[in-house]
Amino acid sequence: EIVLTQSPATLSLSPGEGATLSCRASQSVGTYLAWYQQKPGQAPRLLIYDASNRATGIPARISGSGSGTDFTLTISSLEPEDFAVYYCQQRTNWPLTFGGGTEVEIK
Amino acid sequence: EVQLLESGGGLVQPGGSLRLSCAASGFTFSSYAMSWVRQAPGKGLEWVSTISAGGGTTHYADSVKGRFTISRDTSKNTLNLQMSSLRVEDTAVYYCARAQSSVWTLFDSWGQGTLVTVSS
């Protein structure tokens, strides 16, 4: 099973600041990594797939990068609606696995 | 508009059974693989099971293999999850998720979830 480790667990930032979230895989997943956003009481939403491709309707301030075992989700300038929990997910091997999540909270 | 509406959650005793359903609309259900993903209270996401568009291929997490069965009814546009031998650790919100086009393993639309509580 591929283990995904996300860091930091919590990121405390102010609106307008940039955010950098990390996801590290226990073995190479190529570029088969996705990012999801989840707000309290809501279902997750797909943001990024295959490491760097934005899903439909995702704004350009949100971007993904990386390959192999190290991946980054970057939010260039935080909007109020960006404060949420973010999960990475690999789709290279079964079982599909998610990281433990990074919460981006308002400072 | 894609809509996924889960139902069937509730309180069940350890060792009991429960059947979850997900009613799909707004897309051609028979063309998409579908999955169940769960989230224990206050915890992260855990993939549970995936079924191919045609229903002929299924995958399960080790934690549920042999206890849960995923199925789909194309005539009713419904995804199902039959859960048996339930354990306290199966307590979670269960989400139905649609695969992104031909990519089985990516979830581009999600339902709002149904809560399953396993407790005596």
JSON list of C-alpha atoms in Angstrom, two decimals:
[
{"chain": "A", "resi": 1, "resn": "GLU", "atom": "CA", "xyz": [0.00, 0.00, 0.00]},
{"chain": "A", "resi": 2, "resn": "ILE", "atom": "CA", "xyz": [1.29, 3.44, -0.90]},
{"chain": "A", "resi": 3, "resn": "VAL", "atom": "CA", "xyz": [1.34, 5.74, 2.11]},
{"chain": "A", "resi": 4, "resn": "LEU", "atom": "CA", "xyz": [0.87, 9.48, 1.53]},
{"chain": "A", "resi": 5, "resn": "THR", "atom": "CA", "xyz": [2.21, 11.85, 4.16]},
{"chain": "A", "resi": 6, "resn": "GLN", "atom": "CA", "xyz": [0.97, 15.42, 4.14]},
{"chain": "A", "resi": 7, "resn": "SER", "atom": "CA", "xyz": [2.68, 18.34, 5.83]},
{"chain": "A", "resi": 8, "resn": "PRO", "atom": "CA", "xyz": [2.17, 20.46, 7.70]},
{"chain": "A", "resi": 9, "resn": "ALA", "atom": "CA", "xyz": [-0.91, 19.18, 9.51]},
{"chain": "A", "resi": 10, "resn": "THR", "atom": "CA", "xyz": [-2.09, 22.75, 9.99]},
{"chain": "A", "resi": 11, "resn": "LEU", "atom": "CA", "xyz": [-1.20, 25.95, 8.21]},
{"chain": "A", "resi": 12, "resn": "SER", "atom": "CA", "xyz": [-2.21, 29.23, 9.84]},
{"chain": "A", "resi": 13, "resn": "LEU", "atom": "CA", "xyz": [-2.31, 32.06, 7.33]},
{"chain": "A", "resi": 14, "resn": "SER", "atom": "CA", "xyz": [-4.07, 35.32, 6.58]},
{"chain": "A", "resi": 15, "resn": "PRO", "atom": "CA", "xyz": [-6.17, 36.10, 3.50]},
{"chain": "A", "resi": 16, "resn": "GLY", "atom": "CA", "xyz": [-3.92, 37.32, 0.71]},
{"chain": "A", "resi": 17, "resn": "GLU", "atom": "CA", "xyz": [-0.96, 35.21, 1.81]},
{"chain": "A", "resi": 18, "resn": "GLY", "atom": "CA", "xyz": [0.39, 32.30, -0.21]},
{"chain": "A", "resi": 19, "resn": "ALA", "atom": "CA", "xyz": [0.05, 28.68, 0.89]},
{"chain": "A", "resi": 20, "resn": "THR", "atom": "CA", "xyz": [2.32, 25.74, 0.11]},
{"chain": "A", "resi": 21, "resn": "LEU", "atom": "CA", "xyz": [1.12, 22.24, 1.01]},
{"chain": "A", "resi": 22, "resn": "SER", "atom": "CA", "xyz": [3.23, 19.13, 0.70]},
{"chain": "A", "resi": 23, "resn": "CYS", "atom": "CA", "xyz": [2.39, 15.50, -0.05]},
{"chain": "A", "resi": 24, "resn": "ARG", "atom": "CA", "xyz": [5.06, 12.81, 0.01]},
{"chain": "A", "resi": 25, "resn": "ALA", "atom": "CA", "xyz": [4.51, 9.25, -1.23]},
{"chain": "A", "resi": 26, "resn": "SER", "atom": "CA", "xyz": [6.17, 6.15, 0.20]},
{"chain": "A", "resi": 27, "resn": "GLN", "atom": "CA", "xyz": [7.01, 5.05, -3.35]},
{"chain": "A", "resi": 28, "resn": "SER", "atom": "CA", "xyz": [6.80, 6.64, -6.76]},
{"chain": "A", "resi": 29, "resn": "VAL", "atom": "CA", "xyz": [3.31, 7.41, -8.05]},
{"chain": "A", "resi": 30, "resn": "GLY", "atom": "CA", "xyz": [4.57, 9.02, -11.25]},
{"chain": "A", "resi": 31, "resn": "THR", "atom": "CA", "xyz": [2.22, 11.95, -11.76]},
{"chain": "A", "resi": 32, "resn": "TYR", "atom": "CA", "xyz": [-0.90, 10.07, -10.69]},
{"chain": "A", "resi": 33, "resn": "LEU", "atom": "CA", "xyz": [-1.63, 12.33, -7.77]},
{"chain": "A", "resi": 34, "resn": "ALA", "atom": "CA", "xyz": [-4.76, 14.37, -7.10]},
{"chain": "A", "resi": 35, "resn": "TRP", "atom": "CA", "xyz": [-5.72, 17.06, -4.61]},
{"chain": "A", "resi": 36, "resn": "TYR", "atom": "CA", "xyz": [-9.14, 17.59, -3.01]},
{"chain": "A", "resi": 37, "resn": "GLN", "atom": "CA", "xyz": [-10.56, 20.37, -0.89]},
{"chain": "A", "resi": 38, "resn": "GLN", "atom": "CA", "xyz": [-13.07, 19.74, 1.87]},
{"chain": "A", "resi": 39, "resn": "LYS", "atom": "CA", "xyz": [-14.96, 22.35, 3.86]},
{"chain": "A", "resi": 40, "resn": "PRO", "atom": "CA", "xyz": [-16.75, 21.55, 7.15]},
{"chain": "A", "resi": 41, "resn": "GLY", "atom": "CA", "xyz": [-19.95, 19.60, 6.60]},
{"chain": "A", "resi": 42, "resn": "GLN", "atom": "CA", "xyz": [-19.34, 19.31, 2.87]},
{"chain": "A", "resi": 43, "resn": "ALA", "atom": "CA", "xyz": [-18.17, 16.61, 0.50]},
{"chain": "A", "resi": 44, "resn": "PRO", "atom": "CA", "xyz": [-14.66, 16.80, -0.94]},
{"chain": "A", "resi": 45, "resn": "ARG", "atom": "CA", "xyz": [-14.13, 18.61, -4.22]},
{"chain": "A", "resi": 46, "resn": "LEU", "atom": "CA", "xyz": [-11.56, 17.67, -6.85]},
{"chain": "A", "resi": 47, "resn": "LEU", "atom": "CA", "xyz": [-9.03, 20.48, -7.39]},
{"chain": "A", "resi": 48, "resn": "ILE", "atom": "CA", "xyz": [-6.03, 19.02, -9.20]},
{"chain": "A", "resi": 49, "resn": "TYR", "atom": "CA", "xyz": [-5.48, 15.73, -11.02]},
{"chain": "A", "resi": 50, "resn": "ASP", "atom": "CA", "xyz": [-2.40, 14.09, -12.44]},
{"chain": "A", "resi": 51, "resn": "ALA", "atom": "CA", "xyz": [-0.22, 16.37, -10.32]},
{"chain": "A", "resi": 52, "resn": "SER", "atom": "CA", "xyz": [-0.74, 19.62, -12.17]},
{"chain": "A", "resi": 53, "resn": "ASN", "atom": "CA", "xyz": [-4.03, 19.68, -14.08]},
{"chain": "A", "resi": 54, "resn": "ARG", "atom": "CA", "xyz": [-6.78, 21.88, -12.68]},
{"chain": "A", "resi": 55, "resn": "ALA", "atom": "CA", "xyz": [-10.24, 20.36, -12.55]},
{"chain": "A", "resi": 56, "resn": "THR", "atom": "CA", "xyz": [-13.17, 22.15, -14.14]},
{"chain": "A", "resi": 57, "resn": "GLY", "atom": "CA", "xyz": [-13.91, 25.49, -12.52]},
{"chain": "A", "resi": 58, "resn": "ILE", "atom": "CA", "xyz": [-10.82, 25.62, -10.32]},
{"chain": "A", "resi": 59, "resn": "PRO", "atom": "CA", "xyz": [-9.24, 29.10, -10.31]},
{"chain": "A", "resi": 60, "resn": "ALA", "atom": "CA", "xyz": [-5.74, 29.75, -11.57]},
{"chain": "A", "resi": 61, "resn": "ARG", "atom": "CA", "xyz": [-4.50, 30.78, -8.13]},
{"chain": "A", "resi": 62, "resn": "ILE", "atom": "CA", "xyz": [-4.55, 27.07, -7.22]},
{"chain": "A", "resi": 63, "resn": "SER", "atom": "CA", "xyz": [-1.81, 24.99, -8.81]},
{"chain": "A", "resi": 64, "resn": "GLY", "atom": "CA", "xyz": [-0.11, 21.66, -8.36]},
{"chain": "A", "resi": 65, "resn": "SER", "atom": "CA", "xyz": [3.36, 20.39, -9.12]},
{"chain": "A", "resi": 66, "resn": "GLY", "atom": "CA", "xyz": [5.65, 17.45, -8.56]},
{"chain": "A", "resi": 67, "resn": "SER", "atom": "CA", "xyz": [6.31, 13.92, -9.70]},
{"chain": "A", "resi": 68, "resn": "GLY", "atom": "CA", "xyz": [7.59, 10.67, -8.29]},
{"chain": "A", "resi": 69, "resn": "THR", "atom": "CA", "xyz": [7.30, 10.95, -4.53]},
{"chain": "A", "resi": 70, "resn": "ASP", "atom": "CA", "xyz": [7.13, 14.71, -3.81]},
{"chain": "A", "resi": 71, "resn": "PHE", "atom": "CA", "xyz": [4.19, 16.92, -4.64]},
{"chain": "A", "resi": 72, "resn": "THR", "atom": "CA", "xyz": [3.09, 20.44, -3.82]},
{"chain": "A", "resi": 73, "resn": "LEU", "atom": "CA", "xyz": [-0.23, 22.25, -3.86]},
{"chain": "A", "resi": 74, "resn": "THR", "atom": "CA", "xyz": [0.18, 26.01, -4.06]},
{"chain": "A", "resi": 75, "resn": "ILE", "atom": "CA", "xyz": [-2.42, 28.68, -3.49]},
{"chain": "A", "resi": 76, "resn": "SER", "atom": "CA", "xyz": [-0.90, 31.95, -4.63]},
{"chain": "A", "resi": 77, "resn": "SER", "atom": "CA", "xyz": [-3.10, 34.33, -2.65]},
{"chain": "A", "resi": 78, "resn": "LEU", "atom": "CA", "xyz": [-5.60, 32.95, -0.19]},
{"chain": "A", "resi": 79, "resn": "GLU", "atom": "CA", "xyz": [-9.23, 33.91, -0.62]},
{"chain": "A", "resi": 80, "resn": "PRO", "atom": "CA", "xyz": [-11.72, 33.48, 2.26]},
{"chain": "A", "resi": 81, "resn": "GLU", "atom": "CA", "xyz": [-13.20, 30.42, 0.52]},
{"chain": "A", "resi": 82, "resn": "ASP", "atom": "CA", "xyz": [-9.80, 28.67, 0.44]},
{"chain": "A", "resi": 83, "resn": "PHE", "atom": "CA", "xyz": [-9.71, 28.02, 4.19]},
{"chain": "A", "resi": 84, "resn": "ALA", "atom": "CA", "xyz": [-10.43, 24.31, 4.33]},
{"chain": "A", "resi": 85, "resn": "VAL", "atom": "CA", "xyz": [-8.82, 20.90, 4.62]},
{"chain": "A", "resi": 86, "resn": "TYR", "atom": "CA", "xyz": [-6.83, 19.58, 1.66]},
{"chain": "A", "resi": 87, "resn": "TYR", "atom": "CA", "xyz": [-6.17, 15.92, 0.86]},
{"chain": "A", "resi": 88, "resn": "CYS", "atom": "CA", "xyz": [-3.88, 14.32, -1.66]},
{"chain": "A", "resi": 89, "resn": "GLN", "atom": "CA", "xyz": [-4.76, 10.97, -3.29]},
{"chain": "A", "resi": 90, "resn": "GLN", "atom": "CA", "xyz": [-2.73, 8.54, -5.38]},
{"chain": "A", "resi": 91, "resn": "ARG", "atom": "CA", "xyz": [-4.20, 6.46, -8.16]},
{"chain": "A", "resi": 92, "resn": "THR", "atom": "CA", "xyz": [-1.15, 4.51, -9.25]},
{"chain": "A", "resi": 93, "resn": "ASN", "atom": "CA", "xyz": [-1.93, 1.32, -7.37]},
{"chain": "A", "resi": 94, "resn": "TRP", "atom": "CA", "xyz": [-4.81, -0.39, -5.63]},
{"chain": "A", "resi": 95, "resn": "PRO", "atom": "CA", "xyz": [-5.71, 0.26, -2.90]},
{"chain": "A", "resi": 96, "resn": "LEU", "atom": "CA", "xyz": [-6.28, 3.91, -3.64]},
{"chain": "A", "resi": 97, "resn": "THR", "atom": "CA", "xyz": [-4.98, 5.95, -0.73]},
{"chain": "A", "resi": 98, "resn": "PHE", "atom": "CA", "xyz": [-5.36, 9.44, 0.66]},
{"chain": "A", "resi": 99, "resn": "GLY", "atom": "CA", "xyz": [-3.03, 11.53, 2.74]},
{"chain": "A", "resi": 100, "resn": "GLY", "atom": "CA", "xyz": [-3.99, 12.54, 6.25]},
{"chain": "A", "resi": 101, "resn": "GLY", "atom": "CA", "xyz": [-4.87, 16.08, 5.23]},
{"chain": "A", "resi": 102, "resn": "THR", "atom": "CA", "xyz": [-3.63, 19.63, 5.78]},
{"chain": "A", "resi": 103, "resn": "GLU", "atom": "CA", "xyz": [-5.92, 22.16, 7.36]},
{"chain": "A", "resi": 104, "resn": "VAL", "atom": "CA", "xyz": [-5.48, 25.73, 6.15]},
{"chain": "A", "resi": 105, "resn": "GLU", "atom": "CA", "xyz": [-6.89, 27.91, 8.89]},
{"chain": "A", "resi": 106, "resn": "ILE", "atom": "CA", "xyz": [-7.31, 31.65, 9.28]},
{"chain": "A", "resi": 107, "resn": "LYS", "atom": "CA", "xyz": [-4.58, 33.20, 11.37]},
{"chain": "B", "resi": 1, "resn": "GLU", "atom": "CA", "xyz": [-26.02, 18.83, -13.32]},
{"chain": "B", "resi": 2, "resn": "VAL", "atom": "CA", "xyz": [-24.50, 15.75, -11.73]},
{"chain": "B", "resi": 3, "resn": "GLN", "atom": "CA", "xyz": [-26.36, 14.69, -8.59]},
{"chain": "B", "resi": 4, "resn": "LEU", "atom": "CA", "xyz": [-25.52, 11.84, -6.24]},
{"chain": "B", "resi": 5, "resn": "LEU", "atom": "CA", "xyz": [-27.84, 11.19, -3.32]},
{"chain": "B", "resi": 6, "resn": "GLU", "atom": "CA", "xyz": [-26.88, 8.60, -0.72]},
{"chain": "B", "resi": 7, "resn": "SER", "atom": "CA", "xyz": [-29.34, 6.87, 1.57]},
{"chain": "B", "resi": 8, "resn": "GLY", "atom": "CA", "xyz": [-29.54, 3.92, 3.93]},
{"chain": "B", "resi": 9, "resn": "GLY", "atom": "CA", "xyz": [-27.29, 5.07, 6.73]},
{"chain": "B", "resi": 10, "resn": "GLY", "atom": "CA", "xyz": [-28.21, 4.69, 10.38]},
{"chain": "B", "resi": 11, "resn": "LEU", "atom": "CA", "xyz": [-27.41, 3.04, 13.67]},
{"chain": "B", "resi": 12, "resn": "VAL", "atom": "CA", "xyz": [-26.56, -0.66, 13.64]},
{"chain": "B", "resi": 13, "resn": "GLN", "atom": "CA", "xyz": [-25.12, -3.02, 16.22]},
{"chain": "B", "resi": 14, "resn": "PRO", "atom": "CA", "xyz": [-21.71, -4.62, 15.80]},
{"chain": "B", "resi": 15, "resn": "GLY", "atom": "CA", "xyz": [-22.04, -7.70, 13.64]},
{"chain": "B", "resi": 16, "resn": "GLY", "atom": "CA", "xyz": [-25.08, -6.32, 11.89]},
{"chain": "B", "resi": 17, "resn": "SER", "atom": "CA", "xyz": [-25.76, -5.46, 8.27]},
{"chain": "B", "resi": 18, "resn": "LEU", "atom": "CA", "xyz": [-26.76, -2.37, 6.34]},
{"chain": "B", "resi": 19, "resn": "ARG", "atom": "CA", "xyz": [-27.31, -1.53, 2.68]},
{"chain": "B", "resi": 20, "resn": "LEU", "atom": "CA", "xyz": [-26.38, 1.87, 1.35]},
{"chain": "B", "resi": 21, "resn": "SER", "atom": "CA", "xyz": [-27.68, 3.25, -1.94]},
{"chain": "B", "resi": 22, "resn": "CYS", "atom": "CA", "xyz": [-26.69, 6.17, -4.12]},
{"chain": "B", "resi": 23, "resn": "ALA", "atom": "CA", "xyz": [-29.16, 7.56, -6.64]},
{"chain": "B", "resi": 24, "resn": "ALA", "atom": "CA", "xyz": [-27.39, 9.12, -9.60]},
{"chain": "B", "resi": 25, "resn": "SER", "atom": "CA", "xyz": [-28.77, 11.67, -12.04]},
{"chain": "B", "resi": 26, "resn": "GLY", "atom": "CA", "xyz": [-27.60, 14.28, -14.52]},
{"chain": "B", "resi": 27, "resn": "PHE", "atom": "CA", "xyz": [-25.21, 12.00, -16.41]},
{"chain": "B", "resi": 28, "resn": "THR", "atom": "CA", "xyz": [-25.11, 8.67, -18.23]},
{"chain": "B", "resi": 29, "resn": "PHE", "atom": "CA", "xyz": [-24.69, 6.41, -15.21]},
{"chain": "B", "resi": 30, "resn": "SER", "atom": "CA", "xyz": [-23.74, 3.33, -17.23]},
{"chain": "B", "resi": 31, "resn": "SER", "atom": "CA", "xyz": [-20.68, 5.09, -18.68]},
{"chain": "B", "resi": 32, "resn": "TYR", "atom": "CA", "xyz": [-18.89, 5.82, -15.41]},
{"chain": "B", "resi": 33, "resn": "ALA", "atom": "CA", "xyz": [-17.08, 3.79, -12.79]},
{"chain": "B", "resi": 34, "resn": "MET", "atom": "CA", "xyz": [-18.35, 4.55, -9.30]},
{"chain": "B", "resi": 35, "resn": "SER", "atom": "CA", "xyz": [-16.85, 4.36, -5.84]},
{"chain": "B", "resi": 36, "resn": "TRP", "atom": "CA", "xyz": [-17.53, 4.57, -2.13]},
{"chain": "B", "resi": 37, "resn": "VAL", "atom": "CA", "xyz": [-15.24, 6.63, 0.09]},
{"chain": "B", "resi": 38, "resn": "ARG", "atom": "CA", "xyz": [-15.73, 6.96, 3.84]},
{"chain": "B", "resi": 39, "resn": "GLN", "atom": "CA", "xyz": [-14.69, 9.37, 6.55]},
{"chain": "B", "resi": 40, "resn": "ALA", "atom": "CA", "xyz": [-14.71, 8.47, 10.22]},
{"chain": "B", "resi": 41, "resn": "PRO", "atom": "CA", "xyz": [-15.78, 11.29, 12.56]},
{"chain": "B", "resi": 42, "resn": "GLY", "atom": "CA", "xyz": [-13.03, 13.92, 12.71]},
{"chain": "B", "resi": 43, "resn": "LYS", "atom": "CA", "xyz": [-10.73, 11.83, 10.51]},
{"chain": "B", "resi": 44, "resn": "GLY", "atom": "CA", "xyz": [-9.49, 11.77, 6.94]},
{"chain": "B", "resi": 45, "resn": "LEU", "atom": "CA", "xyz": [-10.77, 10.13, 3.79]},
{"chain": "B", "resi": 46, "resn": "GLU", "atom": "CA", "xyz": [-10.57, 6.37, 3.21]},
{"chain": "B", "resi": 47, "resn": "TRP", "atom": "CA", "xyz": [-11.32, 4.71, -0.12]},
{"chain": "B", "resi": 48, "resn": "VAL", "atom": "CA", "xyz": [-13.66, 1.74, 0.34]},
{"chain": "B", "resi": 49, "resn": "SER", "atom": "CA", "xyz": [-14.59, 0.23, -3.02]},
{"chain": "B", "resi": 50, "resn": "THR", "atom": "CA", "xyz": [-14.84, 0.86, -6.77]},
{"chain": "B", "resi": 51, "resn": "ILE", "atom": "CA", "xyz": [-16.96, -0.78, -9.47]},
{"chain": "B", "resi": 52, "resn": "SER", "atom": "CA", "xyz": [-16.38, -0.48, -13.20]},
{"chain": "B", "resi": 53, "resn": "ALA", "atom": "CA", "xyz": [-18.85, 1.17, -15.54]},
{"chain": "B", "resi": 54, "resn": "GLY", "atom": "CA", "xyz": [-20.13, -2.19, -16.72]},
{"chain": "B", "resi": 55, "resn": "GLY", "atom": "CA", "xyz": [-20.18, -3.67, -13.24]},
{"chain": "B", "resi": 56, "resn": "GLY", "atom": "CA", "xyz": [-17.93, -6.57, -14.12]},
{"chain": "B", "resi": 57, "resn": "THR", "atom": "CA", "xyz": [-14.88, -5.49, -12.13]},
{"chain": "B", "resi": 58, "resn": "THR", "atom": "CA", "xyz": [-14.71, -4.48, -8.49]},
{"chain": "B", "resi": 59, "resn": "HIS", "atom": "CA", "xyz": [-11.98, -3.48, -6.06]},
{"chain": "B", "resi": 60, "resn": "TYR", "atom": "CA", "xyz": [-12.08, -3.32, -2.27]},
{"chain": "B", "resi": 61, "resn": "ALA", "atom": "CA", "xyz": [-9.97, -1.96, 0.53]},
{"chain": "B", "resi": 62, "resn": "ASP", "atom": "CA", "xyz": [-8.48, -4.74, 2.65]},
{"chain": "B", "resi": 63, "resn": "SER", "atom": "CA", "xyz": [-10.37, -3.38, 5.66]},
{"chain": "B", "resi": 64, "resn": "VAL", "atom": "CA", "xyz": [-13.73, -4.27, 4.08]},
{"chain": "B", "resi": 65, "resn": "LYS", "atom": "CA", "xyz": [-12.88, -7.15, 1.75]},
{"chain": "B", "resi": 66, "resn": "GLY", "atom": "CA", "xyz": [-15.13, -10.13, 2.36]},
{"chain": "B", "resi": 67, "resn": "ARG", "atom": "CA", "xyz": [-17.62, -8.04, 4.37]},
{"chain": "B", "resi": 68, "resn": "PHE", "atom": "CA", "xyz": [-18.78, -5.37, 1.90]},
{"chain": "B", "resi": 69, "resn": "THR", "atom": "CA", "xyz": [-20.15, -5.85, -1.62]},
{"chain": "B", "resi": 70, "resn": "ILE", "atom": "CA", "xyz": [-20.45, -3.06, -4.17]},
{"chain": "B", "resi": 71, "resn": "SER", "atom": "CA", "xyz": [-22.99, -3.34, -6.97]},
{"chain": "B", "resi": 72, "resn": "ARG", "atom": "CA", "xyz": [-24.86, -1.20, -9.43]},
{"chain": "B", "resi": 73, "resn": "ASP", "atom": "CA", "xyz": [-28.29, -1.25, -11.03]},
{"chain": "B", "resi": 74, "resn": "THR", "atom": "CA", "xyz": [-28.14, 0.53, -14.36]},
{"chain": "B", "resi": 75, "resn": "SER", "atom": "CA", "xyz": [-31.92, 0.32, -14.86]},
{"chain": "B", "resi": 76, "resn": "LYS", "atom": "CA", "xyz": [-32.38, 2.39, -11.71]},
{"chain": "B", "resi": 77, "resn": "ASN", "atom": "CA", "xyz": [-29.20, 4.49, -11.95]},
{"chain": "B", "resi": 78, "resn": "THR", "atom": "CA", "xyz": [-28.28, 3.32, -8.49]},
{"chain": "B", "resi": 79, "resn": "LEU", "atom": "CA", "xyz": [-25.03, 2.36, -6.80]},
{"chain": "B", "resi": 80, "resn": "ASN", "atom": "CA", "xyz": [-25.21, 0.07, -3.77]},
{"chain": "B", "resi": 81, "resn": "LEU", "atom": "CA", "xyz": [-22.99, -1.01, -0.93]},
{"chain": "B", "resi": 82, "resn": "GLN", "atom": "CA", "xyz": [-24.05, -4.07, 1.05]},
{"chain": "B", "resi": 83, "resn": "MET", "atom": "CA", "xyz": [-22.25, -4.05, 4.39]},
{"chain": "B", "resi": 84, "resn": "SER", "atom": "CA", "xyz": [-22.20, -7.03, 6.72]},
{"chain": "B", "resi": 85, "resn": "SER", "atom": "CA", "xyz": [-20.31, -8.09, 9.85]},
{"chain": "B", "resi": 86, "resn": "LEU", "atom": "CA", "xyz": [-20.10, -4.43, 10.72]},
{"chain": "B", "resi": 87, "resn": "ARG", "atom": "CA", "xyz": [-17.52, -3.27, 13.24]},
{"chain": "B", "resi": 88, "resn": "VAL", "atom": "CA", "xyz": [-17.30, -0.21, 15.44]},
{"chain": "B", "resi": 89, "resn": "GLU", "atom": "CA", "xyz": [-14.45, 1.02, 13.23]},
{"chain": "B", "resi": 90, "resn": "ASP", "atom": "CA", "xyz": [-16.80, 1.08, 10.21]},
{"chain": "B", "resi": 91, "resn": "THR", "atom": "CA", "xyz": [-18.52, 4.10, 11.76]},
{"chain": "B", "resi": 92, "resn": "ALA", "atom": "CA", "xyz": [-18.19, 6.89, 9.22]},
{"chain": "B", "resi": 93, "resn": "VAL", "atom": "CA", "xyz": [-19.87, 9.12, 6.69]},
{"chain": "B", "resi": 94, "resn": "TYR", "atom": "CA", "xyz": [-20.03, 7.13, 3.46]},
{"chain": "B", "resi": 95, "resn": "TYR", "atom": "CA", "xyz": [-19.73, 9.12, 0.25]},
{"chain": "B", "resi": 96, "resn": "CYS", "atom": "CA", "xyz": [-20.71, 7.96, -3.20]},
{"chain": "B", "resi": 97, "resn": "ALA", "atom": "CA", "xyz": [-18.29, 9.31, -5.82]},
{"chain": "B", "resi": 98, "resn": "ARG", "atom": "CA", "xyz": [-18.25, 9.30, -9.59]},
{"chain": "B", "resi": 99, "resn": "ALA", "atom": "CA", "xyz": [-15.08, 8.55, -11.51]},
{"chain": "B", "resi": 100, "resn": "GLN", "atom": "CA", "xyz": [-13.73, 11.17, -13.88]},
{"chain": "B", "resi": 101, "resn": "SER", "atom": "CA", "xyz": [-14.68, 10.04, -17.37]},
{"chain": "B", "resi": 102, "resn": "SER", "atom": "CA", "xyz": [-12.61, 6.94, -18.24]},
{"chain": "B", "resi": 103, "resn": "VAL", "atom": "CA", "xyz": [-10.30, 7.28, -15.24]},
{"chain": "B", "resi": 104, "resn": "TRP", "atom": "CA", "xyz": [-11.68, 4.86, -12.64]},
{"chain": "B", "resi": 105, "resn": "THR", "atom": "CA", "xyz": [-9.48, 6.10, -9.90]},
{"chain": "B", "resi": 106, "resn": "LEU", "atom": "CA", "xyz": [-10.24, 9.80, -9.77]},
{"chain": "B", "resi": 107, "resn": "PHE", "atom": "CA", "xyz": [-13.35, 11.22, -8.12]},
{"chain": "B", "resi": 108, "resn": "ASP", "atom": "CA", "xyz": [-14.83, 14.25, -9.86]},
{"chain": "B", "resi": 109, "resn": "SER", "atom": "CA", "xyz": [-18.30, 14.36, -8.26]},
{"chain": "B", "resi": 110, "resn": "TRP", "atom": "CA", "xyz": [-19.38, 13.44, -4.75]},
{"chain": "B", "resi": 111, "resn": "GLY", "atom": "CA", "xyz": [-22.64, 13.01, -2.90]},
{"chain": "B", "resi": 112, "resn": "GLN", "atom": "CA", "xyz": [-23.27, 14.64, 0.46]},
{"chain": "B", "resi": 113, "resn": "GLY", "atom": "CA", "xyz": [-22.78, 11.39, 2.33]},
{"chain": "B", "resi": 114, "resn": "THR", "atom": "CA", "xyz": [-24.76, 9.17, 4.66]},
{"chain": "B", "resi": 115, "resn": "LEU", "atom": "CA", "xyz": [-23.74, 8.47, 8.25]},
{"chain": "B", "resi": 116, "resn": "VAL", "atom": "CA", "xyz": [-23.30, 4.90, 9.43]},
{"chain": "B", "resi": 117, "resn": "THR", "atom": "CA", "xyz": [-22.91, 4.40, 13.16]},
{"chain": "B", "resi": 118, "resn": "VAL", "atom": "CA", "xyz": [-21.94, 0.99, 14.48]},
{"chain": "B", "resi": 119, "resn": "SER", "atom": "CA", "xyz": [-22.51, 0.81, 18.19]},
{"chain": "B", "resi": 120, "resn": "SER", "atom": "CA", "xyz": [-24.13, -1.35, 20.82]}
]
